[in-house]
Coordinates of C-alpha atoms in Angstrom, one line a residue:
M8 CA 0.0 0.0 0.0
G9 CA 2.6 2.1 0.3
A10 CA 2.5 -1.1 -1.4
D11 CA 0.0 -2.9 0.5
I12 CA -3.1 -1.1 -0.6
S13 CA -3.7 -3.4 -3.5
M14 CA -3.9 -6.4 -1.4
A15 CA -7.4 -7.3 -2.5
K16 CA -8.8 -10.5 -1.2
I17 CA -9.1 -12.9 -4.2
P18 CA -12.5 -14.4 -4.2
Q19 CA -12.4 -18.1 -5.0
A20 CA -14.6 -19.6 -7.6
T21 CA -17.9 -20.8 -6.1
V22 CA -19.4 -22.3 -9.3
G23 CA -19.2 -26.0 -9.8
K24 CA -16.8 -26.8 -7.0
P25 CA -15.8 -30.5 -7.3
S26 CA -16.8 -32.8 -4.5
G27 CA -15.5 -36.2 -3.5
L28 CA -12.0 -37.6 -2.9
V29 CA -10.1 -35.0 -5.1
A30 CA -11.7 -32.0 -3.2
R31 CA -11.2 -33.6 0.2
T32 CA -7.5 -34.4 -0.6
G33 CA -7.0 -30.8 -1.7
H34 CA -8.7 -29.5 1.5
I35 CA -6.4 -31.7 3.7
L36 CA -3.3 -30.6 1.9
D37 CA -4.4 -27.0 2.2
G38 CA -4.9 -27.3 5.9
L39 CA -1.5 -28.9 6.5
I40 CA 0.3 -26.2 4.7
R41 CA -1.8 -23.5 6.5
W42 CA -0.8 -24.5 10.0
S43 CA 2.8 -25.3 9.2
T44 CA 3.5 -22.1 7.4
E45 CA 1.5 -19.7 9.6
L46 CA 3.0 -21.0 12.9
T47 CA 6.5 -20.8 11.4
A48 CA 6.0 -17.4 9.9
A49 CA 4.6 -16.0 13.1
A50 CA 7.6 -17.2 15.0
L51 CA 9.9 -15.6 12.4
V52 CA 8.1 -12.2 12.8
V53 CA 8.6 -12.3 16.5
A54 CA 12.2 -13.5 16.2
E55 CA 13.0 -10.6 13.8
V56 CA 11.5 -8.0 16.1
V57 CA 13.4 -9.4 19.1
L58 CA 16.7 -9.8 17.2
L59 CA 16.7 -6.3 15.7
F60 CA 15.7 -4.7 19.0
A61 CA 18.6 -6.7 20.7
N62 CA 20.9 -5.3 18.0
V63 CA 20.0 -1.8 19.0
L64 CA 20.2 -2.5 22.7
Y65 CA 23.6 -4.2 22.5
R66 CA 25.1 -1.6 20.1
Y67 CA 23.8 1.6 21.6
A68 CA 23.2 0.8 25.3
L69 CA 25.9 -1.9 26.0
H70 CA 28.4 -0.8 23.3
D71 CA 28.8 -4.5 22.4
P72 CA 27.3 -5.0 19.0
L73 CA 26.1 -8.4 17.9
I74 CA 28.4 -9.1 15.0
W75 CA 26.3 -12.0 13.8
G76 CA 23.0 -10.1 14.3
D77 CA 22.5 -8.8 10.8
E78 CA 23.6 -12.0 9.2
L79 CA 21.0 -14.0 11.2
A80 CA 18.4 -11.4 10.6
S81 CA 19.0 -11.7 6.8
L82 CA 18.8 -15.5 7.0
L83 CA 15.5 -15.4 8.9
F84 CA 14.2 -12.6 6.6
I85 CA 14.2 -14.6 3.4
W86 CA 12.4 -17.4 5.1
L87 CA 9.8 -15.0 6.4
A88 CA 9.4 -13.5 3.0
M89 CA 8.9 -16.8 1.2
L90 CA 6.6 -18.3 3.9
G91 CA 4.6 -15.1 3.9
A92 CA 4.3 -15.4 0.1
V93 CA 2.9 -18.9 0.6
I94 CA 0.4 -17.7 3.2
A95 CA -0.7 -14.8 0.9
L96 CA -1.2 -17.3 -2.0
R97 CA -3.2 -19.6 0.3
R98 CA -5.3 -16.8 1.6
G99 CA -5.8 -15.1 -1.8
E100 CA -4.0 -12.0 -0.7
H101 CA -1.4 -11.5 -3.4
M102 CA -1.6 -8.1 -5.1
R103 CA -3.7 -8.3 -8.3
L104 CA -6.1 -6.2 -10.3
T105 CA -9.7 -7.4 -10.0
T106 CA -11.4 -4.4 -11.7
F107 CA -12.2 -6.3 -14.9
I108 CA -12.8 -9.9 -13.7
A109 CA -15.2 -8.6 -11.0
R110 CA -17.6 -7.7 -13.8
L111 CA -17.7 -11.2 -15.2
T112 CA -20.6 -13.6 -14.7
P113 CA -20.0 -16.3 -12.0
S114 CA -19.4 -19.0 -14.6
R115 CA -16.9 -17.0 -16.6
R116 CA -15.2 -15.8 -13.4
A117 CA -14.8 -19.4 -12.4
F118 CA -13.0 -20.2 -15.6
V119 CA -10.8 -17.1 -15.4
D120 CA -9.8 -18.0 -11.9
T121 CA -8.9 -21.5 -13.0
F122 CA -6.9 -20.2 -15.9
G123 CA -5.1 -17.8 -13.7
A124 CA -4.3 -20.6 -11.2
V125 CA -2.8 -22.7 -14.1
I126 CA -0.7 -19.8 -15.1
V127 CA 0.6 -19.5 -11.5
V128 CA 1.4 -23.3 -11.6
A129 CA 3.3 -22.9 -14.9
F130 CA 5.4 -20.1 -13.5
I131 CA 6.3 -22.0 -10.4
L132 CA 7.2 -25.1 -12.4
L133 CA 9.5 -23.2 -14.6
L134 CA 11.5 -21.9 -11.6
L135 CA 11.3 -24.9 -9.2
S136 CA 14.2 -26.9 -10.6
P137 CA 16.5 -23.8 -11.0
A138 CA 15.6 -22.9 -7.4
W139 CA 16.8 -26.2 -6.0
E140 CA 19.9 -26.0 -8.3
Y141 CA 20.5 -22.5 -6.8
V142 CA 20.5 -24.1 -3.3
S143 CA 23.1 -26.6 -4.5
E144 CA 25.3 -23.8 -6.0
E145 CA 25.2 -21.8 -2.8
W146 CA 25.8 -24.7 -0.5
A147 CA 29.6 -24.3 -0.8
I148 CA 29.5 -20.7 0.3
T149 CA 30.0 -20.1 4.0
S150 CA 28.7 -17.0 5.8
A151 CA 31.2 -14.8 7.5
A152 CA 29.8 -14.4 11.0
L153 CA 27.7 -17.5 11.6
E154 CA 30.0 -19.7 9.6
I155 CA 27.2 -21.8 8.1
S156 CA 26.3 -22.6 4.5
N157 CA 24.5 -20.0 2.5
G158 CA 22.4 -22.9 1.2
Y159 CA 20.4 -22.7 4.5
R160 CA 19.3 -19.2 3.5
V161 CA 18.5 -19.6 -0.2
A162 CA 16.7 -22.9 0.5
A163 CA 13.8 -20.6 1.5
L164 CA 13.3 -19.9 -2.2
A165 CA 13.1 -23.5 -3.2
V166 CA 10.9 -24.5 -0.2
G167 CA 8.7 -21.5 -0.7
L168 CA 8.1 -22.3 -4.4
S169 CA 7.5 -25.9 -3.6
L170 CA 4.8 -25.0 -1.0
M171 CA 3.3 -22.5 -3.4
L172 CA 3.0 -25.2 -6.0
A173 CA 1.3 -27.5 -3.5
I174 CA -1.1 -24.7 -2.5
S175 CA -2.0 -24.0 -6.2
V176 CA -2.6 -27.7 -6.9
A177 CA -4.6 -28.1 -3.7
R178 CA -6.8 -25.1 -4.7
L179 CA -7.3 -26.5 -8.2
M180 CA -8.3 -29.8 -6.7
E181 CA -10.8 -28.2 -4.4
Q182 CA -12.4 -25.7 -6.7
A183 CA -11.7 -26.1 -10.4
R184 CA -14.1 -27.7 -12.8
P185 CA -12.4 -30.4 -14.8
R186 CA -13.5 -28.8 -18.0
H187 CA -12.1 -25.4 -17.1
F188 CA -8.8 -27.0 -15.9
L189 CA -8.3 -29.0 -19.0
L190 CA -9.0 -26.1 -21.3
S191 CA -6.6 -23.9 -19.3
V192 CA -3.9 -26.4 -19.5
V193 CA -4.4 -26.8 -23.3
V194 CA -4.2 -23.0 -23.8
V195 CA -1.1 -22.5 -21.6
G196 CA 0.6 -25.5 -23.1
T197 CA -0.1 -24.3 -26.6
I198 CA 1.4 -20.9 -25.9
A199 CA 4.4 -22.5 -24.4
A200 CA 4.9 -24.8 -27.4
A201 CA 4.5 -21.9 -29.8
L202 CA 7.2 -19.9 -28.0
T203 CA 9.5 -22.9 -27.9
S204 CA 9.2 -23.8 -31.5
G205 CA 9.3 -20.2 -32.7
K206 CA 12.5 -19.1 -31.0
T207 CA 14.2 -18.1 -34.3
L208 CA 11.2 -16.0 -35.4
M209 CA 10.9 -14.3 -32.0
T210 CA 14.6 -13.5 -31.9
S211 CA 14.3 -11.8 -35.3
L212 CA 11.7 -9.4 -34.0
G213 CA 14.3 -7.4 -32.0
N214 CA 12.8 -4.8 -29.7
W215 CA 9.3 -5.9 -30.6
N216 CA 9.9 -8.8 -28.1
L217 CA 9.9 -6.2 -25.3
V218 CA 6.5 -5.1 -26.4
I219 CA 5.2 -8.7 -26.6
F220 CA 6.6 -10.0 -23.3
F221 CA 6.8 -6.9 -21.1
L222 CA 3.8 -5.0 -22.3
V223 CA 1.2 -7.2 -24.0
A224 CA 1.8 -10.3 -21.8
V225 CA 2.1 -8.4 -18.5
V226 CA -1.0 -6.3 -19.2
F227 CA -3.0 -9.4 -20.3
M228 CA -2.1 -11.3 -17.1
I229 CA -2.8 -8.3 -14.8
V230 CA -6.2 -7.7 -16.5
I231 CA -7.3 -11.3 -16.0
G232 CA -6.4 -11.1 -12.3
V233 CA -3.1 -13.0 -12.2
P234 CA -1.1 -11.9 -9.2
I235 CA 1.3 -9.1 -10.2
M236 CA 4.4 -11.1 -9.0
V237 CA 3.5 -13.9 -11.5
A238 CA 2.8 -11.4 -14.3
F239 CA 6.3 -9.9 -13.8
G240 CA 8.1 -13.2 -13.2
L241 CA 6.5 -15.3 -16.0
S242 CA 7.0 -12.6 -18.6
T243 CA 10.6 -12.4 -17.6
V244 CA 11.1 -16.1 -17.7
A245 CA 9.3 -16.4 -21.0
Y246 CA 11.4 -13.6 -22.5
L247 CA 14.7 -15.0 -21.4
S248 CA 13.8 -18.5 -22.4
T249 CA 12.6 -17.6 -25.8
V250 CA 14.9 -14.8 -26.9
T251 CA 18.1 -15.4 -25.0
V252 CA 20.2 -18.4 -23.7
T253 CA 20.2 -17.1 -20.2
P254 CA 19.9 -20.0 -17.7
M255 CA 17.0 -19.8 -15.3
L256 CA 19.4 -20.1 -12.4
I257 CA 20.2 -16.4 -13.0
V258 CA 16.6 -15.5 -12.7
V259 CA 16.4 -17.2 -9.3
G260 CA 19.5 -15.3 -8.3
R261 CA 18.0 -12.0 -9.3
I262 CA 14.8 -12.7 -7.3
D263 CA 17.0 -13.6 -4.3
E264 CA 19.0 -10.4 -4.7
G265 CA 15.8 -8.3 -4.9
M266 CA 14.2 -9.9 -1.8
S267 CA 17.3 -10.1 0.4
S268 CA 18.3 -6.5 0.9
I269 CA 18.5 -6.0 4.6
I270 CA 16.8 -2.6 4.3
L271 CA 13.6 -4.3 3.2
L272 CA 13.4 -6.0 6.6
A273 CA 11.8 -2.8 7.7
I274 CA 8.7 -3.7 5.7
P275 CA 7.3 -6.5 7.9
L276 CA 8.3 -4.6 11.0
F277 CA 6.5 -1.5 10.0
V278 CA 3.5 -3.5 8.8
F279 CA 3.4 -5.1 12.3
L280 CA 3.8 -1.7 13.9
G281 CA 0.9 -0.3 11.9
A282 CA -1.4 -3.0 13.0
L283 CA -0.3 -2.7 16.6
I284 CA -1.0 1.1 16.9
E285 CA -4.6 0.4 15.9
A286 CA -5.0 -2.6 18.2
M287 CA -3.5 -0.8 21.2
G288 CA -5.9 2.1 20.9
M289 CA -3.2 4.7 20.1
A290 CA -4.7 5.7 16.8
S291 CA -8.1 6.3 18.4
A292 CA -6.5 8.5 21.1
M293 CA -4.9 10.7 18.5
I294 CA -8.2 11.0 16.6
R295 CA -10.1 11.9 19.7
F296 CA -7.7 14.7 20.4
L297 CA -7.9 16.2 16.9
A298 CA -11.7 15.9 17.1
S299 CA -11.9 17.8 20.4
L300 CA -9.5 20.5 19.0
I301 CA -11.2 21.3 15.6
G302 CA -14.3 19.1 15.4
H303 CA -16.7 22.0 16.0
F304 CA -15.8 23.9 12.8
R305 CA -17.6 23.6 9.5
G306 CA -16.2 20.4 8.0
G307 CA -14.2 20.0 11.2
L308 CA -14.1 16.3 11.2
S309 CA -13.0 16.3 7.6
Y310 CA -10.0 18.3 8.7
V311 CA -9.5 15.7 11.5
L312 CA -9.5 13.0 8.8
I313 CA -6.7 14.6 7.0
G314 CA -4.7 15.3 10.2
A315 CA -5.3 11.7 11.4
I316 CA -4.1 10.1 8.2
Y317 CA -1.0 12.4 8.3
L318 CA -0.2 11.4 11.9
V319 CA -1.0 7.7 11.5
S320 CA 1.0 7.5 8.3
G321 CA 4.0 8.8 10.2
I322 CA 3.8 5.7 12.4
S323 CA 2.5 2.8 10.4
G324 CA 4.0 3.2 7.0
S325 CA 1.1 1.2 5.6
K326 CA -1.8 2.8 3.8
A327 CA -4.2 -0.1 4.5
A328 CA -3.4 0.3 8.2
D329 CA -3.8 4.0 8.1
M330 CA -7.3 3.9 6.6
A331 CA -8.4 0.9 8.7
A332 CA -7.4 2.8 11.8
V333 CA -9.0 6.1 11.0
A334 CA -12.3 5.2 9.2
P335 CA -14.0 3.2 12.0
A336 CA -13.1 5.9 14.5
L337 CA -14.3 8.9 12.5
F338 CA -17.0 7.8 10.1
P339 CA -19.9 7.1 12.5
E340 CA -19.6 10.6 14.0
M341 CA -19.2 12.2 10.6
K342 CA -22.4 10.5 9.4
K343 CA -24.3 11.8 12.5
R344 CA -23.3 15.3 11.4
G345 CA -24.9 14.7 8.0
E346 CA -21.8 13.8 5.9
D347 CA -22.6 11.6 2.9
E348 CA -20.8 8.3 3.0
D349 CA -19.6 8.6 -0.6
E350 CA -18.0 11.9 0.3
L351 CA -16.3 10.3 3.2
V352 CA -14.8 7.6 1.1
A353 CA -13.6 10.1 -1.5
M354 CA -11.8 12.0 1.2
L355 CA -10.4 8.8 2.8
S356 CA -9.1 7.6 -0.6
A357 CA -7.5 11.0 -1.5
S358 CA -5.9 11.3 1.9
G359 CA -4.2 8.0 1.3
A360 CA -2.7 9.4 -1.9
M361 CA -1.8 12.6 -0.1
S362 CA 0.2 10.8 2.6
E363 CA 2.3 8.4 0.5
T364 CA 5.5 10.3 1.1
I365 CA 5.2 10.5 4.9
P366 CA 7.9 8.4 6.6
P367 CA 8.2 5.6 7.3
S368 CA 6.3 4.9 4.1
L369 CA 7.1 1.4 2.8
V370 CA 7.6 3.0 -0.7
L371 CA 10.3 5.3 0.8
I372 CA 12.2 2.3 2.2
T373 CA 11.9 0.4 -1.1
I374 CA 13.0 3.4 -3.2
G375 CA 16.1 3.8 -1.0
S376 CA 16.8 0.1 -1.3
V377 CA 16.7 -0.1 -5.1
T378 CA 18.2 3.3 -6.0
G379 CA 20.8 3.8 -3.3
V380 CA 19.3 7.1 -2.0
S381 CA 19.8 7.7 1.7
I382 CA 16.7 6.6 3.6
S383 CA 17.4 9.1 6.3
A384 CA 17.3 11.9 3.6
L385 CA 14.1 10.4 2.2
F386 CA 12.5 10.4 5.6
T387 CA 13.5 14.0 6.1
G388 CA 12.2 15.1 2.6
G389 CA 8.9 13.2 2.8
F390 CA 7.1 15.5 5.3
M391 CA 6.7 18.7 3.3
P392 CA 5.3 17.2 0.1
A393 CA 2.5 15.6 2.2
V394 CA 1.9 19.1 3.8
V395 CA 1.4 20.6 0.3
G396 CA -1.0 17.8 -0.5
A397 CA -2.9 18.3 2.8
I398 CA -3.2 22.0 2.1
A399 CA -4.6 21.3 -1.3
M400 CA -7.2 18.9 0.2
I401 CA -8.1 21.3 3.0
A402 CA -8.8 24.0 0.4
V403 CA -11.3 21.7 -1.3
I404 CA -12.9 20.8 2.0
W405 CA -13.2 24.5 2.9
L406 CA -14.8 25.3 -0.4
K407 CA -17.3 22.5 0.0
N408 CA -18.3 23.4 3.5
R409 CA -18.1 27.2 3.6
K410 CA -21.8 27.6 3.1
K411 CA -23.0 24.4 4.8
D412 CA -25.3 24.7 7.8
L413 CA -23.4 23.4 10.8
K414 CA -25.4 21.1 13.0
V415 CA -25.3 21.9 16.6
V416 CA -22.0 20.5 17.9
D417 CA -20.8 21.3 21.3
R418 CA -17.4 22.9 21.3
A419 CA -15.0 21.0 23.6
T420 CA -13.9 23.0 26.6
P421 CA -10.2 23.9 27.0
S422 CA -10.0 21.4 29.9
A423 CA -11.5 18.6 27.7
V424 CA -9.0 19.5 24.9
G425 CA -6.2 19.4 27.4
K426 CA -7.3 16.1 28.8
A427 CA -7.6 14.6 25.3
F428 CA -4.1 15.9 24.5
L429 CA -2.6 14.3 27.6
V430 CA -4.2 11.0 26.7
A431 CA -3.0 11.2 23.2
L432 CA 0.5 12.5 24.0
P433 CA 2.2 9.1 24.3
A434 CA 0.8 8.1 20.9
L435 CA 1.6 11.5 19.3
A436 CA 5.2 11.1 20.5
L437 CA 5.7 7.8 18.5
P438 CA 6.5 9.4 15.1
F439 CA 9.1 11.7 16.8
V440 CA 10.6 8.7 18.6
I441 CA 11.0 6.8 15.3
R442 CA 12.5 9.8 13.5
A443 CA 14.8 10.7 16.4
A444 CA 16.1 7.1 16.6
V445 CA 17.2 7.2 13.0
V446 CA 18.5 10.8 12.9
E447 CA 20.5 10.4 16.2
G448 CA 22.0 7.1 15.1
V449 CA 20.3 5.0 17.8
A450 CA 18.9 2.6 15.2
T451 CA 19.2 2.1 11.5
A452 CA 16.2 2.5 9.2
T453 CA 15.8 -1.3 9.3
E454 CA 16.0 -1.5 13.1
V455 CA 13.9 1.5 14.0
A456 CA 10.6 -0.3 13.5
S457 CA 11.6 -2.7 16.3
V458 CA 12.1 0.3 18.6
G459 CA 8.6 1.5 17.5
V460 CA 7.1 -1.9 18.3
A461 CA 8.7 -2.0 21.7
Y462 CA 7.5 1.6 22.5
T463 CA 4.0 0.7 21.3
F464 CA 3.8 -2.4 23.5
V465 CA 4.9 -0.5 26.5
V466 CA 2.8 2.5 26.0
G467 CA -0.2 0.5 24.8
L468 CA -0.2 -1.9 27.7
L469 CA 0.6 0.7 30.4
F470 CA -1.4 3.7 29.3
Y471 CA -4.3 2.6 27.0
R472 CA -4.9 -0.9 28.3
C473 CA -7.4 -2.0 25.6
F474 CA -5.4 -4.6 23.8
D475 CA -7.0 -8.0 23.3
W476 CA -4.3 -10.6 23.3
K477 CA -6.4 -12.8 21.1
R478 CA -5.7 -10.4 18.3
L479 CA -2.0 -10.8 18.4
Y480 CA -1.6 -14.1 16.5
P481 CA -3.9 -13.0 13.6
I482 CA -2.0 -9.7 13.4
I483 CA 1.4 -11.5 13.2
V484 CA 0.1 -13.9 10.5
S485 CA -1.4 -11.0 8.5
T486 CA 2.0 -9.2 8.8
A487 CA 3.8 -12.2 7.3
S488 CA 1.2 -12.5 4.5
L489 CA 1.3 -8.9 3.5
S490 CA 5.1 -8.7 3.8
G491 CA 5.6 -11.8 1.7
A492 CA 3.2 -10.5 -1.0
I493 CA 5.2 -7.3 -1.2
L494 CA 8.6 -8.8 -1.1
I495 CA 8.1 -11.5 -3.7
I496 CA 6.9 -8.7 -6.1
I497 CA 10.1 -6.8 -5.4
G498 CA 12.0 -10.0 -6.2
C499 CA 10.2 -10.7 -9.5
A500 CA 10.3 -7.0 -10.5
T501 CA 14.1 -7.0 -9.8
A502 CA 14.5 -9.9 -12.2
M503 CA 12.3 -8.2 -14.8
A504 CA 14.3 -4.9 -14.5
W505 CA 17.5 -6.9 -15.0
A506 CA 16.1 -8.5 -18.1
L507 CA 15.1 -5.1 -19.5
T508 CA 18.6 -3.8 -18.7
Q509 CA 20.2 -6.7 -20.5
S510 CA 18.0 -6.2 -23.5
G511 CA 19.4 -2.7 -24.0
F512 CA 16.0 -1.1 -23.1
S513 CA 17.5 0.9 -20.2
R514 CA 20.0 2.6 -22.5
Q515 CA 17.3 3.4 -25.0
L516 CA 15.0 4.7 -22.3
T517 CA 17.9 6.8 -20.8
A518 CA 18.6 8.4 -24.2
L519 CA 14.9 9.1 -24.9
M520 CA 14.2 10.6 -21.5
A521 CA 17.4 12.6 -21.5
T522 CA 16.3 14.3 -24.7
A523 CA 12.8 15.0 -23.5
P524 CA 11.5 18.5 -24.6
G525 CA 11.7 21.1 -21.9
G526 CA 14.9 19.9 -20.3
V527 CA 14.8 19.2 -16.6
M528 CA 11.2 20.5 -16.2
G529 CA 10.0 18.4 -19.2
F530 CA 11.7 15.3 -17.8
L531 CA 10.0 15.8 -14.4
V532 CA 6.6 16.4 -15.9
I533 CA 6.9 13.3 -18.2
S534 CA 8.1 11.3 -15.2
A535 CA 5.2 12.5 -13.1
V536 CA 2.6 11.5 -15.7
A537 CA 4.3 8.2 -16.3
F538 CA 4.3 7.3 -12.6
V539 CA 0.6 8.3 -12.2
V540 CA -0.2 5.8 -15.0
L541 CA 2.2 3.2 -13.5
G542 CA 0.7 3.7 -10.0
S543 CA -2.8 3.0 -11.4
F544 CA -1.8 -0.4 -12.8
L545 CA 1.2 -1.6 -10.8
E546 CA 1.0 0.1 -7.4
G547 CA 3.9 2.0 -5.9
I548 CA 6.4 -0.7 -4.9
P549 CA 6.3 -2.8 -8.1
A550 CA 6.5 0.4 -10.2
I551 CA 9.4 1.9 -8.4
V552 CA 11.4 -1.4 -8.3
L553 CA 10.9 -1.8 -12.0
F554 CA 11.6 1.7 -13.2
G555 CA 13.5 3.3 -10.3
P556 CA 16.9 1.8 -11.4
L557 CA 16.2 2.9 -14.9
L558 CA 15.0 6.5 -14.4
F559 CA 17.0 7.7 -11.4
P560 CA 20.3 7.7 -13.3
V561 CA 18.7 9.8 -15.9
A562 CA 17.5 12.3 -13.3
R563 CA 21.0 12.4 -11.8
S564 CA 22.5 13.1 -15.2
L565 CA 20.2 16.1 -15.6
G566 CA 21.2 17.4 -12.2
I567 CA 17.9 16.6 -10.4
N568 CA 18.3 16.0 -6.7
D569 CA 17.6 12.3 -5.8
V570 CA 15.2 13.2 -3.0
H571 CA 13.3 15.7 -5.2
Y572 CA 12.9 13.1 -7.9
A573 CA 11.8 10.5 -5.4
M574 CA 9.1 12.7 -3.9
V575 CA 7.7 13.5 -7.4
A576 CA 7.7 9.8 -8.3
I577 CA 6.1 8.7 -5.0
F578 CA 3.5 11.4 -4.9
A579 CA 2.6 10.7 -8.6
M580 CA 2.3 7.0 -7.9
G581 CA 0.1 7.6 -4.9
L582 CA -2.2 9.8 -7.1
G583 CA -2.5 6.9 -9.6
L584 CA -2.9 4.3 -6.9
F585 CA -6.0 6.0 -5.6
A586 CA -7.5 7.2 -8.9
P587 CA -10.4 5.3 -10.3
P588 CA -11.2 3.4 -12.4
F589 CA -8.0 1.4 -12.2
G590 CA -6.4 2.6 -8.9
V591 CA -6.7 -0.3 -6.5
G592 CA -6.2 1.9 -3.5
F593 CA -9.5 3.6 -4.2
Y594 CA -11.3 0.2 -4.1
A595 CA -9.4 -0.6 -0.9
A596 CA -10.8 2.5 0.7
C597 CA -14.3 1.6 -0.4
A598 CA -13.9 -1.9 1.0
I599 CA -12.7 -0.6 4.4
A600 CA -15.7 1.9 4.6
K601 CA -18.1 -0.7 3.1
V602 CA -19.3 1.7 0.5
D603 CA -20.2 1.1 -3.2
P604 CA -17.4 2.4 -5.4
D605 CA -19.8 3.8 -8.0
G606 CA -21.0 6.6 -5.7
A607 CA -17.7 7.5 -4.3
M608 CA -16.1 7.6 -7.7
K609 CA -18.2 10.7 -8.6
R610 CA -17.0 12.5 -5.4
V611 CA -13.3 11.8 -5.5
W612 CA -12.3 13.9 -8.5
P613 CA -12.2 17.4 -6.8
Y614 CA -9.8 16.0 -4.2
L615 CA -7.6 14.2 -6.8
G616 CA -7.6 17.4 -8.9
A617 CA -6.3 19.3 -5.9
L618 CA -3.6 16.7 -5.4
A619 CA -2.7 17.0 -9.1
V620 CA -2.1 20.7 -8.5
A621 CA 0.0 19.8 -5.5
L622 CA 2.0 17.4 -7.7
L623 CA 2.8 20.3 -10.1
V624 CA 4.0 22.3 -7.1
L625 CA 6.4 19.5 -6.1
V626 CA 7.7 19.3 -9.7
A627 CA 8.2 23.1 -10.0
V628 CA 9.5 23.8 -6.5
P629 CA 12.4 21.4 -5.4
W630 CA 12.7 23.2 -2.1
V631 CA 9.5 21.5 -0.9
S632 CA 11.3 18.2 -1.0
T633 CA 14.9 19.3 -0.3
G634 CA 14.5 22.4 1.9
F635 CA 15.1 20.6 5.2
L636 CA 17.9 18.3 4.1
P637 CA 21.2 18.9 5.8
A638 CA 23.7 20.9 3.7
A639 CA 26.0 18.6 1.6

């Protein structure tokens, strides 16, 4: 959202489910994989939090760093990522576009779901043998600190793919009609045979292969609801197998490289932190304070919504967590005051776009990982772009409410405001604790979320005392699922970006973008438009992993500050992510608020228009992104 917004639940086919031995066998297999993966992944999430917090404690407080800490964290991390991807596949939570297939009849939807599942199986089968070969290749390499074989770490890829294959087969056994399954296998097999037999012809097409594999094939798979990670991965494998002689072992290595960056370990920790602040009651405390402060003005709770999203984004890093924390706390009271639910969802959706740059956004962490930009600088530069977006949205709210009759709302007394502030103060302090820990060198950008988790547990249990311990295990499993779905996309997108680079596309793109009309400003405007479009289809994290390594060098060659370009790209992707009819973030907001998207779609455009103006301000005024960076 960050990346996680497009984590739409994948409805399983309900038409013509097979019964009998095949279905029961699939159900048993599914259950075995569920408990083994979920329990293990939950233990890994807890282990990572404890290990990273111990790293901070030993290094900063005891001045005795754990020299093996990062290495063990990296080993556990790849296992967490792959088991999380398995859980996401079993729960139907991988990122995918459902806009088009949702409009199909149940019977056609059942076939498309089966066809998509067969495509997933084909992708896994193509990588499974190379993944185990990769384990064998890495077995001879010994880690520096732990002095164990690197094969133990990369075995996660092979085991994860094997479990994903088992899950896919179990799901087909449970739910697919035999006729749909056979037809899907025939179609996929025919395409594979055509590519295999037509290698000479395909090679002669030159750059048209890039259009066929990385545009037509990817768009087709995304449109029919195939998970984005499979769309990226299968198109890459098909391209390299058909047009080049590149061994698939290299693809597995690139996926490993993309998923294994220690910086990305911040993703599951911040996802976990985002869920905790809602469960601990900290988000509600902040919202109550803002409501007591400005809730009596015309459109007051609308301003509270913007402020709450801004504050919560600064803690959770997850757009889904932001909206899920704010909407239930604010929407009932806003409806009592006569607000239309479609208007509420429009504001909620647009505020998600507005807050994409607020640290510790998962997209900020990812962009730092794949482009080499300082995450500390990105965290510093991310606040003001969101302020510009918030001001733009506030202007729209003021215009809409300036003549509205205000229902009688009692203004909170100064003592009530003060009391609400004191109650919210421990929660309000969390974003500053996180930022201070990074800036002051107490913790790295990877470790800081563990500090936030520890702070949240202490404050939540001592001050707010509303945590239901029964929620902890589901939160941890959901953290693993969401993190795995995000990280495997990063791995597959890394392999796809490598294939594009090897094809020469990156050099051609660099030359084309460098000569864009209008110089620096023309390049920034074209980039902004491109990332809006990419955000609509791919979501922020896949888009930035795929195109960040290609476009950031061009921006640097034109003298554009890395942080400035990053903020333009992230803000633009957020705008696309929450813009209907394709932006999956918009539909996530509708799902959280339980509102029909058709009505909200008509109300969201004024807010998105205001954010488009804010984006132009970011493009034209670099100071908004770089003004608070320390002097070089």
